[in-house]
XYZ file of N, CA, C and O in Angstrom:
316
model
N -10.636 271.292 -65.091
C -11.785 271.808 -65.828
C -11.466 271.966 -67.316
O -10.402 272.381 -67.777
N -12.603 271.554 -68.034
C -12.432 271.920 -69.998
C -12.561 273.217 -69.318
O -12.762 273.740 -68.222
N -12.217 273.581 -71.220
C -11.768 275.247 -71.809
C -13.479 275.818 -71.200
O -13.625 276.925 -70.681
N -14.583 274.867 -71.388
C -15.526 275.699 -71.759
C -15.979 276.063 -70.054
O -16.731 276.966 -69.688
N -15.334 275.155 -69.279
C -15.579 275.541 -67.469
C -15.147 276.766 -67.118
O -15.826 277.608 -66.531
N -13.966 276.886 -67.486
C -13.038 278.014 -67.432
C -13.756 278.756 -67.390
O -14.534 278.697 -68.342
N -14.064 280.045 -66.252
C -14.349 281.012 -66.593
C -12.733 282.213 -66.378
O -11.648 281.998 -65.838
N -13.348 283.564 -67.159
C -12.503 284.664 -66.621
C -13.264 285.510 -65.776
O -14.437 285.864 -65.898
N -12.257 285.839 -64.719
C -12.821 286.666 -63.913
C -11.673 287.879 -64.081
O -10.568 287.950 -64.618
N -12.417 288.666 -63.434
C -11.499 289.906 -63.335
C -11.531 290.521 -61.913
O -12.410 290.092 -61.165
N -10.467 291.721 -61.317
C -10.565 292.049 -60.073
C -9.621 292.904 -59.814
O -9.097 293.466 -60.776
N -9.174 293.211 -58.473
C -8.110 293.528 -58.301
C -7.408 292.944 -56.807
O -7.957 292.562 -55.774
N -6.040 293.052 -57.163
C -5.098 292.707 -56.343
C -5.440 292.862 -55.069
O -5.978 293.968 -55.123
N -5.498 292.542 -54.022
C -5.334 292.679 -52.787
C -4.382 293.271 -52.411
O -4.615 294.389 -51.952
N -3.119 292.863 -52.435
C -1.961 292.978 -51.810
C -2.039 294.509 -52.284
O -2.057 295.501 -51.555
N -2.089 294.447 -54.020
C -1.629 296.245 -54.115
C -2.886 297.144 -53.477
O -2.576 298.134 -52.813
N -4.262 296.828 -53.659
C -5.041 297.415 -52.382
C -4.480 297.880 -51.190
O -4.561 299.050 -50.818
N -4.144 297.349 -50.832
C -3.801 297.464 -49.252
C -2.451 298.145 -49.589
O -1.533 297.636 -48.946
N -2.139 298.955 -50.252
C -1.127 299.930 -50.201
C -1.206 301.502 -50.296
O -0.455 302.474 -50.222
N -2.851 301.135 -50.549
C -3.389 302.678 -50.646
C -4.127 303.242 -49.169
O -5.013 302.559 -48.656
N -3.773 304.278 -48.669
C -4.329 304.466 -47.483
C -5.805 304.127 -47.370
O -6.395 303.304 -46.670
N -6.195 304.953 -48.213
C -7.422 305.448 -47.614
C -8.411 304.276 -48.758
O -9.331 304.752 -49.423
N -8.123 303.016 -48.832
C -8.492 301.731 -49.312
C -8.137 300.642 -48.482
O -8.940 299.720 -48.337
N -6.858 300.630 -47.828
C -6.079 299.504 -46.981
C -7.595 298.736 -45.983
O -7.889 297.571 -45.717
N -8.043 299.641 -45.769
C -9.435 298.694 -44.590
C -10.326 298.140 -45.452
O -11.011 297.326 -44.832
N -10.689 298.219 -46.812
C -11.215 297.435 -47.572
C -10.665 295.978 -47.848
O -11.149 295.184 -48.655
N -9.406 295.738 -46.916
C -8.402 294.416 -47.564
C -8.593 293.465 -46.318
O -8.584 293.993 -45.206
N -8.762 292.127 -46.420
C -8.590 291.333 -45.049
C -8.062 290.241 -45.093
O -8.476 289.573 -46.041
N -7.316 289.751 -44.477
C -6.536 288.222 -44.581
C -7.326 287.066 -43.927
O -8.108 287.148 -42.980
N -6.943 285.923 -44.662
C -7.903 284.354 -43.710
C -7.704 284.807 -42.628
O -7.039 285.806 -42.354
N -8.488 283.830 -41.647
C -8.509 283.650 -40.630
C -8.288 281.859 -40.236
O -8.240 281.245 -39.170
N -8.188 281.434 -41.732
C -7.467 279.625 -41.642
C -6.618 279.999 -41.074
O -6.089 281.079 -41.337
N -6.055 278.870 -39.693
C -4.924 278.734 -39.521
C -4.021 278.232 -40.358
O -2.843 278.573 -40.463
N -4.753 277.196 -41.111
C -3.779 276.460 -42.359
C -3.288 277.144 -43.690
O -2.530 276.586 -44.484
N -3.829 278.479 -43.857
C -3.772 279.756 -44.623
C -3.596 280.834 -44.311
O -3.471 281.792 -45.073
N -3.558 280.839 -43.099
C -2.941 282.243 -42.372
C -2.067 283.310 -43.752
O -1.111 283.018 -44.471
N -2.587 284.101 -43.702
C -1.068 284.948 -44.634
C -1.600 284.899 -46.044
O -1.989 285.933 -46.588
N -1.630 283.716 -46.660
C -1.571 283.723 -47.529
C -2.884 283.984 -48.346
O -2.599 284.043 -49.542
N -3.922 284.121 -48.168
C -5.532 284.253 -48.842
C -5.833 285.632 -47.998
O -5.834 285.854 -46.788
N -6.106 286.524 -49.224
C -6.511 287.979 -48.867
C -8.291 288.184 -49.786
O -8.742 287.873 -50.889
N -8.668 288.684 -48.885
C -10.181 289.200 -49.632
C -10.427 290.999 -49.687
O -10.049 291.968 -49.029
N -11.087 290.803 -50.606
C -11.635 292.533 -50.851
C -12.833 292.820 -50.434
O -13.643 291.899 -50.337
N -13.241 294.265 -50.068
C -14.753 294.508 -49.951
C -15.143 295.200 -50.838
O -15.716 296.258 -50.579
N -14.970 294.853 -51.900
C -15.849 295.428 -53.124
C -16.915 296.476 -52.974
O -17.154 297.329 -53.829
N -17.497 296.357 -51.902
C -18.999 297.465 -51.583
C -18.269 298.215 -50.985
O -18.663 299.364 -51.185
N -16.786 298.176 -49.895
C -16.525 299.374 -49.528
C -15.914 300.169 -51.043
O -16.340 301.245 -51.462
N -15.178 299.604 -51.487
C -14.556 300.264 -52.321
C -15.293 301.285 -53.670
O -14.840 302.327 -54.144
N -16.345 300.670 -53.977
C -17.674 301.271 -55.032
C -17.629 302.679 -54.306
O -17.215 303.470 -55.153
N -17.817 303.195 -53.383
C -18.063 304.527 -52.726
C -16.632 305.399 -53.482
O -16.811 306.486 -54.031
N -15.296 304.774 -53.415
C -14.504 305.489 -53.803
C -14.281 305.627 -55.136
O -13.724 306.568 -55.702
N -14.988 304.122 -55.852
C -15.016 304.168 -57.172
C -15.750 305.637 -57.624
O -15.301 306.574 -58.284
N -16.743 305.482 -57.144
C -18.065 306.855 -57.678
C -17.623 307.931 -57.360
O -18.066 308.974 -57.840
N -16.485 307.883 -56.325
C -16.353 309.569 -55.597
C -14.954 310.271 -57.009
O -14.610 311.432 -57.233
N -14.507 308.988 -57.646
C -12.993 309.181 -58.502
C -14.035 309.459 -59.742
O -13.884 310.622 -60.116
N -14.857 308.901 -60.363
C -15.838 309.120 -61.180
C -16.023 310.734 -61.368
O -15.571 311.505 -62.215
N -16.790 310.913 -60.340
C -17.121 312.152 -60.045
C -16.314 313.281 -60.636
O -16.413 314.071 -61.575
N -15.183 312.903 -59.334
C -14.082 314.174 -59.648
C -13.071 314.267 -61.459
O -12.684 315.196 -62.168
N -13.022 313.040 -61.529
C -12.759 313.133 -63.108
C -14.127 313.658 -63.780
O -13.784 314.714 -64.313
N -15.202 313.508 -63.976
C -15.881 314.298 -64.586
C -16.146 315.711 -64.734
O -16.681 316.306 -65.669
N -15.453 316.344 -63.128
C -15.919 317.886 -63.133
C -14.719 317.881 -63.787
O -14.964 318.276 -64.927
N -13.220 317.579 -63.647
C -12.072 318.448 -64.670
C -12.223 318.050 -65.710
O -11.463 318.604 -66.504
N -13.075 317.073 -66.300
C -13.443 317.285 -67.797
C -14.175 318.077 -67.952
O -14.347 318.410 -69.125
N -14.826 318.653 -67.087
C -16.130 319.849 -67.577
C -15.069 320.967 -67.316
O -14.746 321.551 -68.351
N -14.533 321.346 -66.330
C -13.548 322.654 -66.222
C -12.700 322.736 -67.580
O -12.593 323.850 -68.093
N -12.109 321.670 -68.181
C -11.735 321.384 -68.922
C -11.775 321.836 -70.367
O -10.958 322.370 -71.117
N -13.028 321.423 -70.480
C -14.035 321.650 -71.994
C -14.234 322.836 -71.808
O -13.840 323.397 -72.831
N -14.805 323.942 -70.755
C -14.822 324.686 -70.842
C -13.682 325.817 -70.699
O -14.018 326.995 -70.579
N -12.369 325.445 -70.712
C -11.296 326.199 -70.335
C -10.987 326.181 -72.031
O -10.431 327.178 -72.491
N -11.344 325.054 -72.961
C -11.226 325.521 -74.238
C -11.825 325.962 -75.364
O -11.434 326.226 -76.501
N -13.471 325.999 -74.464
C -14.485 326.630 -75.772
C -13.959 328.304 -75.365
O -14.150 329.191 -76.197
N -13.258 328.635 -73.957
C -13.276 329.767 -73.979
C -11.796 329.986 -74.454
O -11.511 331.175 -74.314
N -10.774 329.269 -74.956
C -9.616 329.789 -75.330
C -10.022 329.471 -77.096
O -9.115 329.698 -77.896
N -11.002 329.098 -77.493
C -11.258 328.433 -78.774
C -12.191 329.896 -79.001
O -11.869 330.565 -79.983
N -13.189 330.350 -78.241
C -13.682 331.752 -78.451
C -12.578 332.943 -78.461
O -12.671 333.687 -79.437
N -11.810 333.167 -77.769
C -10.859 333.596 -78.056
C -9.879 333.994 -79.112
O -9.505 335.074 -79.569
N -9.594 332.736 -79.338
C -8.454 332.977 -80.388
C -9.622 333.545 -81.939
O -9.239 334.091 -82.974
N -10.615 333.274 -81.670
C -11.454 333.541 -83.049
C -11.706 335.029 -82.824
O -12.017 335.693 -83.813
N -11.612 335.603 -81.688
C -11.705 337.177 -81.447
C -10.320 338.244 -82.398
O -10.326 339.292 -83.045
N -9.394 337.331 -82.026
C -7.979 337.891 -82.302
C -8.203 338.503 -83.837
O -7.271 339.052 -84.425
């Protein structure tokens, strides 16, 4: 293929997928016999659920966060 066929894609690893527990069933190998082993796929739709749930939880300790320093930032202006 020319430069201009080329596309980039982006993704993630399989192999390192499947090292995380509670992701590993999102990972699946061919079922070619002539590829056995070697061709791994992702389930992208399972994985979005954990994407949003990591989302999430990083957003509340940025809010615990922000607020752990408007109140040490009120504070120190008391002193």
């Amino acid at each position: 293929p020319t430069q201009t066929e080329r596309r980039r894609e982006s993704g993630f690893i399989a192999q390192e997928v499947e090292q995380i527990p509670e992701l590993a069933h999102t990972v699946s190998q061919s079922e070619d016999e002539e590829r056995s082993g070697d061709t791994y796929y992702l389930d992208y739709t399972q994985i979005m659920a954990f994407q949003v749930a990591a989302i999430k939880e990083l957003h509340k300790l940025v809010q615990e966060q922000n607020e752990r320093l408007l109140a040490l930032e009120s504070s120190k202006m008391t002193v």
